[in-house]
Tab-separated table of C-alpha atoms in Angstrom:
chain	number	residue	atom	x	y	z
M	1	UNK	CA	-6.192	4.142	-82.618
M	2	UNK	CA	-5.017	7.686	-83.363
M	3	UNK	CA	-1.340	6.740	-83.548
M	4	UNK	CA	-0.489	9.004	-80.607
M	5	UNK	CA	0.860	7.151	-77.587
M	6	UNK	CA	1.036	8.322	-74.002
M	7	UNK	CA	2.645	6.808	-70.937
M	8	UNK	CA	1.881	6.051	-68.240
M	9	UNK	CA	-1.850	5.441	-68.483
M	10	UNK	CA	-2.370	6.025	-64.782
M	11	UNK	CA	-0.269	7.816	-62.178
M	12	UNK	CA	-0.926	8.221	-58.473
M	13	UNK	CA	1.328	10.452	-56.444
M	14	UNK	CA	1.348	12.663	-53.369
M	15	UNK	CA	1.133	16.418	-53.038
M	16	UNK	CA	4.427	18.192	-53.442
M	17	UNK	CA	5.848	15.544	-55.747
M	18	UNK	CA	7.010	15.863	-59.349
M	19	UNK	CA	5.957	13.670	-62.264
M	20	UNK	CA	6.776	13.371	-65.942
M	21	UNK	CA	4.249	12.432	-68.597
M	22	UNK	CA	5.432	11.203	-71.959
M	23	UNK	CA	3.930	11.475	-75.422
M	24	UNK	CA	4.932	10.113	-78.823
M	25	UNK	CA	3.210	11.813	-81.775
M	26	UNK	CA	1.861	10.132	-84.889
M	27	UNK	CA	4.483	9.225	-87.428
M	28	UNK	CA	5.212	12.298	-89.534
M	29	UNK	CA	3.603	14.793	-87.164
M	30	UNK	CA	5.855	17.613	-86.029
M	31	UNK	CA	3.569	19.381	-83.569
M	32	UNK	CA	2.711	18.154	-80.104
M	33	UNK	CA	0.086	19.732	-77.874
M	34	UNK	CA	-0.690	19.163	-74.206
M	35	UNK	CA	-4.130	19.507	-72.653
M	36	UNK	CA	-5.575	19.166	-69.175
M	37	UNK	CA	-9.092	17.871	-68.583
M	38	UNK	CA	-10.450	17.992	-65.062
M	39	UNK	CA	-13.413	15.890	-63.993
M	40	UNK	CA	-16.463	16.690	-66.128
M	41	UNK	CA	-14.659	19.657	-67.603
M	42	UNK	CA	-13.670	20.623	-71.074
M	43	UNK	CA	-10.166	20.545	-72.443
M	44	UNK	CA	-7.761	23.274	-71.407
M	45	UNK	CA	-4.899	23.873	-73.820
M	46	UNK	CA	-1.564	23.997	-72.034
M	47	UNK	CA	1.244	24.254	-74.562
M	48	UNK	CA	2.327	23.422	-78.117
M	49	UNK	CA	5.714	22.423	-79.507
M	50	UNK	CA	6.644	22.280	-83.159
M	51	UNK	CA	9.786	20.482	-84.272
M	52	UNK	CA	11.406	20.979	-80.887
M	53	UNK	CA	10.449	24.588	-80.300
M	54	UNK	CA	7.688	26.087	-78.212
M	55	UNK	CA	4.990	27.572	-80.473
M	56	UNK	CA	2.014	28.454	-78.325
M	57	UNK	CA	1.210	28.703	-74.668
M	58	UNK	CA	-2.172	28.380	-73.065
M	59	UNK	CA	-3.196	28.093	-69.463
M	60	UNK	CA	-0.046	26.397	-68.284
M	61	UNK	CA	1.015	26.956	-64.690
M	62	UNK	CA	4.570	27.981	-63.862
M	63	UNK	CA	4.912	24.696	-61.953
M	64	UNK	CA	4.432	22.878	-65.248
M	65	UNK	CA	6.926	22.693	-68.080
M	66	UNK	CA	7.285	20.746	-71.273
M	67	UNK	CA	9.803	19.999	-73.961
M	68	UNK	CA	9.980	18.238	-77.294
M	69	UNK	CA	13.022	16.143	-78.097
M	70	UNK	CA	14.859	15.638	-81.423
M	71	UNK	CA	12.965	12.385	-82.012
M	72	UNK	CA	9.783	14.512	-81.616
M	73	UNK	CA	8.485	12.829	-78.493
M	74	UNK	CA	7.451	15.221	-75.773
M	75	UNK	CA	7.409	15.277	-71.997
M	76	UNK	CA	5.219	17.288	-69.665
M	77	UNK	CA	6.737	17.880	-66.247
M	78	UNK	CA	4.456	18.693	-63.343
M	79	UNK	CA	6.097	19.775	-60.089
M	80	UNK	CA	5.016	20.757	-56.583
M	81	UNK	CA	1.830	18.872	-57.260
M	82	UNK	CA	-1.417	19.978	-55.649
M	83	UNK	CA	-4.700	18.144	-55.204
M	84	UNK	CA	-6.216	20.326	-57.919
M	85	UNK	CA	-3.741	19.006	-60.459
M	86	UNK	CA	-5.594	15.698	-60.508
M	87	UNK	CA	-6.912	15.398	-64.037
M	88	UNK	CA	-6.628	13.650	-67.354
M	89	UNK	CA	-3.683	14.936	-69.359
M	90	UNK	CA	-3.922	14.500	-73.092
M	91	UNK	CA	-1.311	14.861	-75.721
M	92	UNK	CA	-2.274	15.548	-79.337
M	93	UNK	CA	-0.238	15.824	-82.497
M	94	UNK	CA	-0.641	17.400	-85.898
M	95	UNK	CA	1.405	17.479	-89.048
M	96	UNK	CA	1.785	21.240	-89.241
M	97	UNK	CA	2.750	24.192	-87.153
M	98	UNK	CA	-0.170	26.523	-87.537
M	99	UNK	CA	-3.613	26.543	-86.068
M	100	UNK	CA	-5.246	25.266	-89.248
M	101	UNK	CA	-4.173	21.643	-88.867
M	102	UNK	CA	-6.422	19.126	-87.164
M	103	UNK	CA	-5.108	17.453	-84.058
M	104	UNK	CA	-5.162	13.777	-83.138
M	105	UNK	CA	-5.357	12.865	-79.471
M	106	UNK	CA	-3.667	10.163	-77.461
M	107	UNK	CA	-5.474	8.020	-74.876
M	108	UNK	CA	-4.431	10.270	-71.994
M	109	UNK	CA	-2.685	9.916	-68.655
M	110	UNK	CA	-4.885	9.971	-65.584
M	111	UNK	CA	-3.054	11.732	-62.768
M	112	UNK	CA	-4.322	11.388	-59.223
M	113	UNK	CA	-2.712	13.527	-56.542
M	114	UNK	CA	-3.445	12.406	-52.996
S	1	UNK	CA	-9.415	29.280	-68.833
S	2	UNK	CA	-11.433	30.385	-71.814
S	3	UNK	CA	-13.950	27.957	-73.241
S	4	UNK	CA	-16.393	28.177	-76.082
S	5	UNK	CA	-20.096	28.134	-75.274
S	6	UNK	CA	-21.594	24.872	-76.384
S	7	UNK	CA	-25.275	23.981	-76.230
S	8	UNK	CA	-27.092	22.033	-75.180
S	9	UNK	CA	-25.006	20.838	-72.235
S	10	UNK	CA	-26.648	17.443	-72.383
S	11	UNK	CA	-29.432	15.726	-74.216
S	12	UNK	CA	-31.352	12.486	-74.127
S	13	UNK	CA	-32.771	11.368	-77.422
S	14	UNK	CA	-34.478	8.337	-78.876
S	15	UNK	CA	-32.620	6.100	-81.283
S	16	UNK	CA	-33.319	7.222	-84.823
S	17	UNK	CA	-33.796	10.889	-83.970
S	18	UNK	CA	-31.688	13.661	-85.393
S	19	UNK	CA	-29.436	15.660	-83.069
S	20	UNK	CA	-28.249	19.228	-83.345
S	21	UNK	CA	-25.699	21.046	-81.211
S	22	UNK	CA	-23.859	24.303	-81.599
S	23	UNK	CA	-20.855	26.218	-80.441
S	24	UNK	CA	-20.510	29.989	-80.157
S	25	UNK	CA	-17.710	32.386	-79.386
S	26	UNK	CA	-17.172	36.091	-78.928
S	27	UNK	CA	-14.059	35.938	-81.074
S	28	UNK	CA	-13.421	34.656	-84.568
S	29	UNK	CA	-11.618	31.489	-85.503
S	30	UNK	CA	-9.899	30.275	-88.658
S	31	UNK	CA	-10.754	26.624	-88.144
S	32	UNK	CA	-13.532	24.782	-86.347
S	33	UNK	CA	-13.208	21.174	-85.294
S	34	UNK	CA	-15.677	18.717	-83.799
S	35	UNK	CA	-14.552	15.848	-81.592
S	36	UNK	CA	-16.276	12.955	-79.829
S	37	UNK	CA	-14.948	11.656	-76.542
S	38	UNK	CA	-15.894	8.324	-74.989
S	39	UNK	CA	-15.433	7.880	-71.209
S	40	UNK	CA	-11.778	7.513	-70.269
S	41	UNK	CA	-10.617	7.950	-73.854
S	42	UNK	CA	-9.037	10.742	-75.832
S	43	UNK	CA	-11.173	12.878	-78.146
S	44	UNK	CA	-11.533	11.584	-81.683
S	45	UNK	CA	-11.700	14.046	-84.542
S	46	UNK	CA	-15.011	13.903	-86.422
S	47	UNK	CA	-15.032	16.871	-88.768
S	48	UNK	CA	-12.733	19.800	-89.572
S	49	UNK	CA	-13.967	23.065	-91.121
S	50	UNK	CA	-11.605	25.587	-92.692
S	51	UNK	CA	-13.715	28.256	-94.411
S	52	UNK	CA	-16.550	30.484	-93.291
S	53	UNK	CA	-19.815	29.096	-94.590
S	54	UNK	CA	-18.330	25.673	-95.276
S	55	UNK	CA	-20.694	22.732	-94.862
S	56	UNK	CA	-19.025	19.340	-94.472
S	57	UNK	CA	-20.426	15.843	-94.007
S	58	UNK	CA	-18.905	12.680	-92.622
S	59	UNK	CA	-21.408	9.845	-92.838
S	60	UNK	CA	-24.371	10.744	-90.635
S	61	UNK	CA	-22.565	13.836	-89.349
S	62	UNK	CA	-22.848	17.289	-90.869
S	63	UNK	CA	-21.115	20.387	-89.577
S	64	UNK	CA	-21.034	24.009	-90.683
S	65	UNK	CA	-18.578	26.842	-90.146
S	66	UNK	CA	-20.612	29.960	-89.392
S	67	UNK	CA	-20.439	32.921	-91.757
S	68	UNK	CA	-19.360	35.236	-88.942
S	69	UNK	CA	-16.559	32.760	-88.041
S	70	UNK	CA	-17.813	32.918	-84.471
S	71	UNK	CA	-19.934	29.799	-84.450
S	72	UNK	CA	-20.359	26.279	-85.733
S	73	UNK	CA	-22.977	23.574	-85.512
S	74	UNK	CA	-22.966	19.800	-85.687
S	75	UNK	CA	-25.889	17.637	-86.757
S	76	UNK	CA	-26.156	13.885	-86.298
S	77	UNK	CA	-28.852	12.191	-88.320
S	78	UNK	CA	-30.664	8.976	-87.396
S	79	UNK	CA	-28.832	8.561	-84.096
S	80	UNK	CA	-27.749	5.106	-82.929
S	81	UNK	CA	-26.698	3.884	-79.450
S	82	UNK	CA	-22.979	4.152	-80.222
S	83	UNK	CA	-23.381	7.907	-80.744
S	84	UNK	CA	-23.381	8.178	-76.944
S	85	UNK	CA	-20.532	10.300	-75.669
S	86	UNK	CA	-19.388	13.854	-75.186
S	87	UNK	CA	-19.063	16.066	-78.236
S	88	UNK	CA	-16.599	18.946	-78.139
S	89	UNK	CA	-16.164	21.780	-80.545
S	90	UNK	CA	-12.815	23.492	-80.856
S	91	UNK	CA	-11.850	26.779	-82.409
S	92	UNK	CA	-8.371	27.384	-83.726
S	93	UNK	CA	-7.131	30.877	-84.501
S	94	UNK	CA	-4.704	33.649	-83.775
S	95	UNK	CA	-4.897	35.546	-80.493
S	96	UNK	CA	-4.598	39.328	-80.218
S	97	UNK	CA	-0.976	38.873	-79.170
S	98	UNK	CA	-0.254	37.026	-82.402
S	99	UNK	CA	0.116	33.572	-80.885
S	100	UNK	CA	-1.989	30.581	-81.792
S	101	UNK	CA	-5.012	29.831	-79.684
S	102	UNK	CA	-6.806	26.552	-79.269
S	103	UNK	CA	-10.078	26.851	-77.404
S	104	UNK	CA	-12.408	23.959	-76.694
S	105	UNK	CA	-16.112	24.057	-76.003
S	106	UNK	CA	-17.710	23.014	-72.752
S	107	UNK	CA	-19.031	19.827	-74.335
S	108	UNK	CA	-22.436	18.343	-75.145
S	109	UNK	CA	-23.154	15.068	-73.408
S	110	UNK	CA	-25.335	12.889	-75.630
S	111	UNK	CA	-27.314	9.897	-74.417
S	112	UNK	CA	-29.292	7.786	-76.855
S	113	UNK	CA	-32.208	5.728	-75.639
S	114	UNK	CA	-32.739	2.524	-77.571
């Protein structure tokens, strides 16, 4: 158990819909990262927040957005969903802000868009 | 999105054999990480490397941060059935635009034959 929690574990929705994925980092960690992993694919970095502020952006679509709240939990919002958005979405957390801190991953949310 | 080149893509080995996999990039990184992912689970951090040339062990695992900062390798000695899974490398660094970058490898799928 990494200490990172994600909800829900599974989500099935239709194209065009909007969903929100939630992540709670490990106790004491200030950074939260979001990743997308498509079937049999590697991990694609989407976005990082540190102590409530956006710190780094990866391959995140404009239809996707995220935020980190004062209690440090984070939400990833996916809108106008397409079939290709079906994937595992992982959240990770680390204690620090910079790229030199190791990240700990949550169990993921499996999103299926039908 | 960008991914690091990881090889081999997959391998079948006999229990007790040693395993070696590597990760290469065209750009340099400040930190290299190795993760193991079981089916349907989030990646679990195995080893973190912070300095060029660094050699670090964690039980039967040994990893090295390449001198050029563009590669890393992971060795598993005396493999056992529970080593089955997908191994990902990850490079953390600063992009040319000055933002942090987190790039994951394509993964090495390991299967151990008892």
